[in-house]
Coordinates of C-alpha atoms and ligand atoms in Angstrom, one line a residue:
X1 CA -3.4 26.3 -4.6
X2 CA -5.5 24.7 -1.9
X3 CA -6.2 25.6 2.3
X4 CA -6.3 22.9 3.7
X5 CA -6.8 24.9 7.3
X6 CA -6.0 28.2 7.6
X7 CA -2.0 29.0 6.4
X8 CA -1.4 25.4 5.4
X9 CA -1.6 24.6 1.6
X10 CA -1.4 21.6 -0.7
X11 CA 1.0 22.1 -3.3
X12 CA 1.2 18.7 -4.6
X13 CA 1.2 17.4 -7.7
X14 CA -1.7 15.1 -9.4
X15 CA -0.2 12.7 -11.4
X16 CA -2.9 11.8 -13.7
X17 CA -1.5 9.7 -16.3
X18 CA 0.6 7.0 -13.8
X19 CA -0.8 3.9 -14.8
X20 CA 1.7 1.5 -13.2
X21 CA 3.9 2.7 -9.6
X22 CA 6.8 0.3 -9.6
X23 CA 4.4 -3.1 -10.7
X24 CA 1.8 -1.9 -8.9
X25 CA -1.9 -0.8 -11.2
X26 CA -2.8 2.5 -10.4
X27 CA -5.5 2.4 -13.0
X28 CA -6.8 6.6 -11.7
X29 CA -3.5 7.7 -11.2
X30 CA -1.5 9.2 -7.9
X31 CA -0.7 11.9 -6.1
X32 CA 1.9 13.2 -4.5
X33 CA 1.4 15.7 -1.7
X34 CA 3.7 18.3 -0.3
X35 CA 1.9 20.7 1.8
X36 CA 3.5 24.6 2.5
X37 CA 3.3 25.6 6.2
X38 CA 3.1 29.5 6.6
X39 CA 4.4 30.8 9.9
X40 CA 7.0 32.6 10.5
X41 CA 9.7 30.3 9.3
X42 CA 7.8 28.8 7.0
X43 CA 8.0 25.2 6.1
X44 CA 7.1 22.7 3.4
X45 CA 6.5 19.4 4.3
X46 CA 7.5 16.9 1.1
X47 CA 8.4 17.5 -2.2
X48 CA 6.6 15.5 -5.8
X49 CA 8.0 13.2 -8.1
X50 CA 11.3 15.8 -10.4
X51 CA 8.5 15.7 -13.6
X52 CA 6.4 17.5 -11.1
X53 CA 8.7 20.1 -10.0
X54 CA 7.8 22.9 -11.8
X55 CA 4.3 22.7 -10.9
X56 CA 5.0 22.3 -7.3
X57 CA 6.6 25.5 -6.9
X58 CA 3.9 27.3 -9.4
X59 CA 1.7 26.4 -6.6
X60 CA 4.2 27.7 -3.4
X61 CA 4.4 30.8 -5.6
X62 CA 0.8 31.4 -5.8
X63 CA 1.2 31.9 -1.6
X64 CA 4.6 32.8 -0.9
X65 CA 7.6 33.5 -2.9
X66 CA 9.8 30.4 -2.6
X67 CA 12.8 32.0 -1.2
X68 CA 10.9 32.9 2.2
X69 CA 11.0 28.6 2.8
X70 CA 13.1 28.1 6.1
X71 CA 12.6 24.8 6.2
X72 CA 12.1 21.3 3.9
X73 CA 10.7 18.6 6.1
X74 CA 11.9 15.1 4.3
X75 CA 9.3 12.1 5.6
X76 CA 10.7 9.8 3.7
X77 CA 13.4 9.2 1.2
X78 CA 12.2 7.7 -1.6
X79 CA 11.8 9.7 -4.5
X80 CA 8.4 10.2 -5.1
X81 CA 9.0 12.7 -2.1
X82 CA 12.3 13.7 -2.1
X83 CA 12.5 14.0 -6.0
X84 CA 12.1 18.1 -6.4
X85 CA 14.3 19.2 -3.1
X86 CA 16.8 19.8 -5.4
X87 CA 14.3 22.3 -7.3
X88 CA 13.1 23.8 -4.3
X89 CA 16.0 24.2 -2.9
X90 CA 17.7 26.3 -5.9
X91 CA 15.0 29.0 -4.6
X92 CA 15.9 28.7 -1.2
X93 CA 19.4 27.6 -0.9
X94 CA 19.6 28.4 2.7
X95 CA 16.5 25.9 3.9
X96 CA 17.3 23.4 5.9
X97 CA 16.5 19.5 4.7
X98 CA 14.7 18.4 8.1
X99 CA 15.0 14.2 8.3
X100 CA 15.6 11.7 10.1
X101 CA 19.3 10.4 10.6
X102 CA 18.3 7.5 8.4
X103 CA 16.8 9.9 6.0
X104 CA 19.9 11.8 5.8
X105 CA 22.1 9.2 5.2
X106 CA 19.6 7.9 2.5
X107 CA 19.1 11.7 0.8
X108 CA 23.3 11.7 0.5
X109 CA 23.1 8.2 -1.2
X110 CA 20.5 9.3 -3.8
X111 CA 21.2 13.0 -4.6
X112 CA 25.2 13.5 -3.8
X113 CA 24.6 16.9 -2.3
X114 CA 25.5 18.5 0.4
X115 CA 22.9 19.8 1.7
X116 CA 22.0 21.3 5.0
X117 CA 20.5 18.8 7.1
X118 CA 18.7 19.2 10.5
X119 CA 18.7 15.5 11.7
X120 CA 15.4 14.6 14.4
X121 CA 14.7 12.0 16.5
X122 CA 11.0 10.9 17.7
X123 CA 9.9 13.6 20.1
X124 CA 12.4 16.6 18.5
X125 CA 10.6 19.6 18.2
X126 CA 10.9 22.6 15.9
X127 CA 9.2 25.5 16.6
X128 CA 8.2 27.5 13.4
X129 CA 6.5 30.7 15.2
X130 CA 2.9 29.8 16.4
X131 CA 3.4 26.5 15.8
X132 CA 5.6 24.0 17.1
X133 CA 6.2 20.8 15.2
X134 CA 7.3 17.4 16.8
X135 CA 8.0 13.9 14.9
X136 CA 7.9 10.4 14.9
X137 CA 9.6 7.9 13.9
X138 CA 8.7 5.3 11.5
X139 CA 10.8 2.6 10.5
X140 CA 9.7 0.5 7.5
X141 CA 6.7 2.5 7.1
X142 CA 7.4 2.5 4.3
X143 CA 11.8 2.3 4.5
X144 CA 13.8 2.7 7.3
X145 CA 13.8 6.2 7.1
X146 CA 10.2 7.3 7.2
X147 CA 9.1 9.4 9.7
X148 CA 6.0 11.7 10.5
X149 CA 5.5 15.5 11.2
X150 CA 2.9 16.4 13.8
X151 CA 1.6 19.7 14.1
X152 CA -0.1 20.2 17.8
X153 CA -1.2 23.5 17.2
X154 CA -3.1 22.1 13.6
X155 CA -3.8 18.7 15.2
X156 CA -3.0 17.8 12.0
X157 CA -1.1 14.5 11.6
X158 CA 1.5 14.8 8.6
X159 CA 1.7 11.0 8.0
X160 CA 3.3 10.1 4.3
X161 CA 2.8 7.1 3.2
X162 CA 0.9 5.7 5.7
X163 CA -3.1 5.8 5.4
X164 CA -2.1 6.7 1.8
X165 CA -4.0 6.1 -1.5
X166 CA -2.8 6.0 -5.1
X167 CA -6.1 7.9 -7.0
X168 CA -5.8 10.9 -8.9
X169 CA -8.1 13.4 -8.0
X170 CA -9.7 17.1 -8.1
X171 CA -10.5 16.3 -4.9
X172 CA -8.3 16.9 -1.8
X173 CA -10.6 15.1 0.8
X174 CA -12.0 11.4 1.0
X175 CA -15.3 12.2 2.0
X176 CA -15.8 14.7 -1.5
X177 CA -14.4 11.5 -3.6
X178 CA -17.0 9.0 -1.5
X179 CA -15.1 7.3 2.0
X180 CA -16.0 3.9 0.6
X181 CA -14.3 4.0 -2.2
X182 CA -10.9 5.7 -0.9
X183 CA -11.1 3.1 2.0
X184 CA -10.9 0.5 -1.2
X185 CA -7.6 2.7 -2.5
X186 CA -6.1 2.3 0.8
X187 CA -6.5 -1.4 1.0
X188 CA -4.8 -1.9 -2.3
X189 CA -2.2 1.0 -1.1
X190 CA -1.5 -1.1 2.7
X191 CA -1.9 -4.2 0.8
X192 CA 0.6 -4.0 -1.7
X193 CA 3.0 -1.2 0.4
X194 CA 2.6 -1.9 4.2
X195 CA 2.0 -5.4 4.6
X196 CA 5.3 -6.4 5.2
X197 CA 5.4 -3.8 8.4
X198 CA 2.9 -5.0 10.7
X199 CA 4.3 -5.1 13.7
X200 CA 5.8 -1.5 12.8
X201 CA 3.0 -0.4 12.0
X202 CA 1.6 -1.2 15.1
X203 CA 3.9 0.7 17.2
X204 CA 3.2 3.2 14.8
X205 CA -0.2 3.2 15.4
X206 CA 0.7 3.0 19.3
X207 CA 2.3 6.6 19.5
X208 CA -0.3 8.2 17.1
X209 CA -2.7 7.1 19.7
X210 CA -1.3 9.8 21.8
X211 CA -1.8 12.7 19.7
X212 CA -5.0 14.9 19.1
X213 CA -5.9 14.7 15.3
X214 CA -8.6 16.1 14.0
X215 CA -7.2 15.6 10.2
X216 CA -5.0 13.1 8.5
X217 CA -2.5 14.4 5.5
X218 CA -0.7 11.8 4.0
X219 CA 2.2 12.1 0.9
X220 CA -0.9 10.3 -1.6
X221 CA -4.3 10.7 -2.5
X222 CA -6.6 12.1 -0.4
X223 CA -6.8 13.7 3.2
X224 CA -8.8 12.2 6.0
X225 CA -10.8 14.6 7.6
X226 CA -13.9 14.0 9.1
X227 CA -14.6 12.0 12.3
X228 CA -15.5 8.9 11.0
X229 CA -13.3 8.4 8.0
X230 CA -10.4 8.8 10.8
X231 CA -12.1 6.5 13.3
X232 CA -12.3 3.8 10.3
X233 CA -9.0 4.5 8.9
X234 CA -7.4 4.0 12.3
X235 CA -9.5 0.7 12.6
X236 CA -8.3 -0.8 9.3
X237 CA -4.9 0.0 10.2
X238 CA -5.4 -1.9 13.4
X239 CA -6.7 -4.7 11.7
X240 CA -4.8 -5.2 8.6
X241 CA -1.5 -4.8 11.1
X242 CA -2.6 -7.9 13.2
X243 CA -3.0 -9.8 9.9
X244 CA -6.6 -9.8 10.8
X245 CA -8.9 -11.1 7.7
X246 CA -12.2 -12.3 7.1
X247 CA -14.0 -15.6 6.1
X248 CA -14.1 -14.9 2.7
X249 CA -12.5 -17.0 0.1
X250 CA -10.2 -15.9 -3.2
X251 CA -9.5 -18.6 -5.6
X252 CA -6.3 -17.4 -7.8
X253 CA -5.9 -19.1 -11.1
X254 CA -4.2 -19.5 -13.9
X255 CA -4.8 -22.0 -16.8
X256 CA -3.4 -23.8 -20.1
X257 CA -6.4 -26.1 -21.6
X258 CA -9.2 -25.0 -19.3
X259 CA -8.8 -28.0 -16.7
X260 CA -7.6 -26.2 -13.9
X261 CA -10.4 -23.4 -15.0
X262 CA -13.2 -25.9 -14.7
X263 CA -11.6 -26.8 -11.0
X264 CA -11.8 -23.3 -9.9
X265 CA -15.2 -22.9 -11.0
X266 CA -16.7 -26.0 -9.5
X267 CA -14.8 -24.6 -6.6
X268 CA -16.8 -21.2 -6.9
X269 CA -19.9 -23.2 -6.9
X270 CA -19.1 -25.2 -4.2
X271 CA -18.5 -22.4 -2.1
X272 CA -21.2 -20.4 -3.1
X273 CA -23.5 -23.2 -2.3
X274 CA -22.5 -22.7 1.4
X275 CA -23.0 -19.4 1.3
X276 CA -19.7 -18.5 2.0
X277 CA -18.4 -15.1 -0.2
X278 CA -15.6 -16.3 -2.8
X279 CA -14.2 -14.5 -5.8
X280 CA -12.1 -16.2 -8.9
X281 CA -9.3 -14.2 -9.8
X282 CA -7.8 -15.5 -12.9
X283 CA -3.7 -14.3 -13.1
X284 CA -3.8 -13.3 -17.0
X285 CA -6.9 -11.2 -16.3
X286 CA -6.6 -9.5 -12.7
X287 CA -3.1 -7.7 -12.1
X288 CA -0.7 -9.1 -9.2
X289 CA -1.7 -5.9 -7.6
X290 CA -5.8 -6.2 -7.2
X291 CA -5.1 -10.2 -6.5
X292 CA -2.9 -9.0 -3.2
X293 CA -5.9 -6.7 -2.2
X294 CA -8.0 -9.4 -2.3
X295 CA -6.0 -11.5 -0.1
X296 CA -5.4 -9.2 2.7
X297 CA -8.8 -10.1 3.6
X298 CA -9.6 -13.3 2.6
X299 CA -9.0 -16.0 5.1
X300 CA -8.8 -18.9 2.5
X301 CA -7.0 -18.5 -0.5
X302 CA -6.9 -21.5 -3.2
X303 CA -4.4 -21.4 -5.3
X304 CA -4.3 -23.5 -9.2
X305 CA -1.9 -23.9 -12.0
X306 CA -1.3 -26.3 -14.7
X307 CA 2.0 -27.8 -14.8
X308 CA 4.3 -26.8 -17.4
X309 CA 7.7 -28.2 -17.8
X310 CA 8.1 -29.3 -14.6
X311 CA 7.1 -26.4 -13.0
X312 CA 3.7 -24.2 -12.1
X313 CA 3.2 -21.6 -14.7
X314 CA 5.4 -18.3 -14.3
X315 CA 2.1 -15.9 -13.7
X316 CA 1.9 -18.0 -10.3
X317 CA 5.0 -18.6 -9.8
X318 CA 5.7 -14.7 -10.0
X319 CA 2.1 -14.1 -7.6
X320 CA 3.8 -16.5 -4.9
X321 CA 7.3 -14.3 -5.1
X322 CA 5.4 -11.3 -4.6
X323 CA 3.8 -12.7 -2.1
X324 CA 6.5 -13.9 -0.3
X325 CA 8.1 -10.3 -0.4
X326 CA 4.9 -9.0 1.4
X327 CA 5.1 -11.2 4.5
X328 CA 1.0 -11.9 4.6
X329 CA 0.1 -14.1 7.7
X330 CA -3.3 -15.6 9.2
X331 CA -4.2 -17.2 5.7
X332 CA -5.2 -21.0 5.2
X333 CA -4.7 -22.2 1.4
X334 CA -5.7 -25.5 -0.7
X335 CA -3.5 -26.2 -3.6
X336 CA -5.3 -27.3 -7.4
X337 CA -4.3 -27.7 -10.6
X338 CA -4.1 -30.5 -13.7
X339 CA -0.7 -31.8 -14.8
X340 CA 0.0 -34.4 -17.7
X341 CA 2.8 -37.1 -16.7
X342 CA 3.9 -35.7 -13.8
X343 CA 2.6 -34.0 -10.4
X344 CA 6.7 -33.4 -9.4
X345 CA 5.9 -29.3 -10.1
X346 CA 3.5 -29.6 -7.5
X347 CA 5.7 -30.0 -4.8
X348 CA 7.9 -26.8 -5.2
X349 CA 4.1 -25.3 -6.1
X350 CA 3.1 -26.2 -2.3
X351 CA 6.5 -25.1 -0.9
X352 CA 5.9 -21.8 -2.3
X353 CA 2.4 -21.0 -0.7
X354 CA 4.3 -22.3 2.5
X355 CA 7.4 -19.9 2.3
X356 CA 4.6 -17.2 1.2
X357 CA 3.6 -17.6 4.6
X358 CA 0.0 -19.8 4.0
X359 CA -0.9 -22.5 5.9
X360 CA -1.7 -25.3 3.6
X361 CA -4.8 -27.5 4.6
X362 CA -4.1 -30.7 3.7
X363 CA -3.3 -32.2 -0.2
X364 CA -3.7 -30.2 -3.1
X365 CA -6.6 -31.9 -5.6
X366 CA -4.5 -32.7 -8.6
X367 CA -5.7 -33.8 -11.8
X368 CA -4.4 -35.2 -14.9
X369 CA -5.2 -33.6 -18.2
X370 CA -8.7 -33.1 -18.2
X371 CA -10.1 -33.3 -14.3
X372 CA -13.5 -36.0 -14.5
X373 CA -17.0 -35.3 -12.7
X374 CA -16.0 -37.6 -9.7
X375 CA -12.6 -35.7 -8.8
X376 CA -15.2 -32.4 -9.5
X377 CA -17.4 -33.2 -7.1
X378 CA -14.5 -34.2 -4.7
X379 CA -13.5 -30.7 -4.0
X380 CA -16.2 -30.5 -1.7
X381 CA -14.3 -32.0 0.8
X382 CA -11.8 -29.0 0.8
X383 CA -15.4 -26.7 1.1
X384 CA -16.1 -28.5 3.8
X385 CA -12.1 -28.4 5.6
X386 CA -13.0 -24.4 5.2
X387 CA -16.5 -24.7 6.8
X388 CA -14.5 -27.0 9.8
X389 CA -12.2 -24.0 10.2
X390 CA -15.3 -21.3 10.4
X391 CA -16.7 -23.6 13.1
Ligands
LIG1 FE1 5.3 7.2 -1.5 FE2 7.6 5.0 -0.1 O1 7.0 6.4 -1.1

């Protein structure tokens, strides 16, 4: 049991042994946060994941006997916060499931029950006794149905996945884990979850903007609480929803017989030598996940493979699909790699970083078999095509 303010409680679950949350590293585990409003229809926002069911309502029992719940309030569908209604509910038959009307549908599709839904809208209100609680919509934060639950009287802000984290913790609150390093967990998290849904994150951001919040709960890892962590929350979400990044360069590698190693590191050199910051990600080493994180804020990404059979290798073949998936914008990219008889692979290898939503800065430096000190040094003039873009 936790207060998080006086009569609201965290009765999450920490899910310390998640190492992977569908493909993406969570390398310290998740959580996954329901929180118990007590007032006098009392009301618990969220569920956890089903394995975490039991401990969920171990934790609503430790405050109020289960069967007193009035209401469930479903942010979101998916089932890392829907997965223990059906629990819950089997001590409270008679709560209602509050969602949205996309939610509703999406519950039906998942858990074939009937249960008894209270559809809102953004701007629906449902008074609990002192408090009154409103909600917002937000579509594709993270699916269609996600919404938030606002309580004025709190000025809490109850906002599921967004501002979200994936870290494991004893902690409840960013600033007792170290604000730095949680901002680092919610890069990865908007990375490799929200980038797809700037501009809805946006208008998101938009009607939040409206609201007095003094503390940010969302369904994972730690709460936002003091003044600044929200002020730089709120900024990064600003910023990483306008696709804004910074000069700072990634180069994302893979390699069969070392050539296309030796290009990236004379790249890392090169760059270095202006000054400029740059990190070598190599795709066997650094999972898809961390790479993303990476390039949400670097405004030049170079991207090498070998060519095998025709084709660039799968590892970056499978980075550029991800990619693609997550919409990234605002990125310029070069294009290296060594081949043996043939640079055809090359060409889908460019279209890819193209449909992945990069703009490509002239030819890719292709070598074949082993690259020679001449084509090395050549890559400065792709340094310096990244200085011309600085200005
Ligand atoms: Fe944490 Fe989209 O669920």
């Amino acid at each position: 049991m936790h207060q998080i303010v006086k009569d609201i409680h965290w009765t999450g679950y920490i899910d310390w042994d998640l190492r992977n949350f569908h493909g993406y590293e969570t390398p310290v585990g998740s959580t996954y946060n329901a929180y118990l409003i007590l007032d006098e229809a009392p009301v618990l926002i969220d569920t956890v994941k089903h394995y975490g069911a039991e401990e969920m309502i171990d934790r609503i029992k430790e405050v109020i006997d289960p069967a007193k719940i009035k209401y469930i309030i479903s942010n979101h569908t998916e089932m890392d916060h829907s997965g223990s209604i059906d629990a819950i509910l089997k001590y409270c038959p008679n709560a209602e499931v509050v969602c949205s009307p996309k939610g509703a549908q999406e519950l039906k599709r998942h858990f074939k029950k009937d249960w008894k839904f209270k559809i809102v809208n953004t701007g629906d209100e449902l008074n609990i006794g002192k408090r009154t609680l409103s909600f917002l919509l937000t579509p594709m934060v993270h699916w269609p149905d996600s919404m938030v639950t606002y309580s004025a009287h709190d000025k809490i802000l109850f906002s599921n996945d967004a501002f979200g984290q994936h870290r494991a913790s004893d902690e409840r609150y960013a600033d007792e884990v170290g604000s730095d390093i949680v901002f680092e967990d919610a890069a990865k998290y908007y990375a490799n979850i929200v980038m797809p849904y700037g501009n809805q994150v946006l208008k998101a951001l938009e009607a939040a903007s409206k609201l007095a919040i003094e503390m940010i709960c969302p369904s994972h890892g730690l709460i936002w609480r003091t003044k600044e962590d929200l002020l730089e929350i709120l900024s990064l979400y600003h910023k990483w929803a306008n696709y804004e990044s910074e000069n700072k360069c990634l180069i994302a590698y893979d390699t069969m017989w070392n050539s296309t190693r030796q290009m990236a590191t004379k790249f890392k050199h090169l760059i270095d030598a202006q000054g400029l910051p740059v990190k070598m990600v190599g795709l066997q080493e650094v999972h898809i996940s961390n790479i993303v994180t990476d390039i949400l804020t670097s405004k030049f990404v170079l991207f090498g493979t070998p060519i095998l059979n025709n084709r660039m290798l799968p590892t970056m073949a499978a980075l550029l699909m991800y990619l693609k998936g997550l919409k990234t914008r605002n990125h310029y990219a070069t294009t290296f790699g060594s081949y043996g008889w043939s640079k055809i692979g090359f060409k889908e290898f460019e279209q890819s970083i193209a449909d992945a939503g990069f703009e490509l800065m002239g030819e890719g430096r292709y070598s074949q078999f082993v690259p020679d000190d001449s084509e090395l040094e050549n890559l400065k003039s792709v340094v310096d095509k990244i200085k011309e873009k600085i200005g």
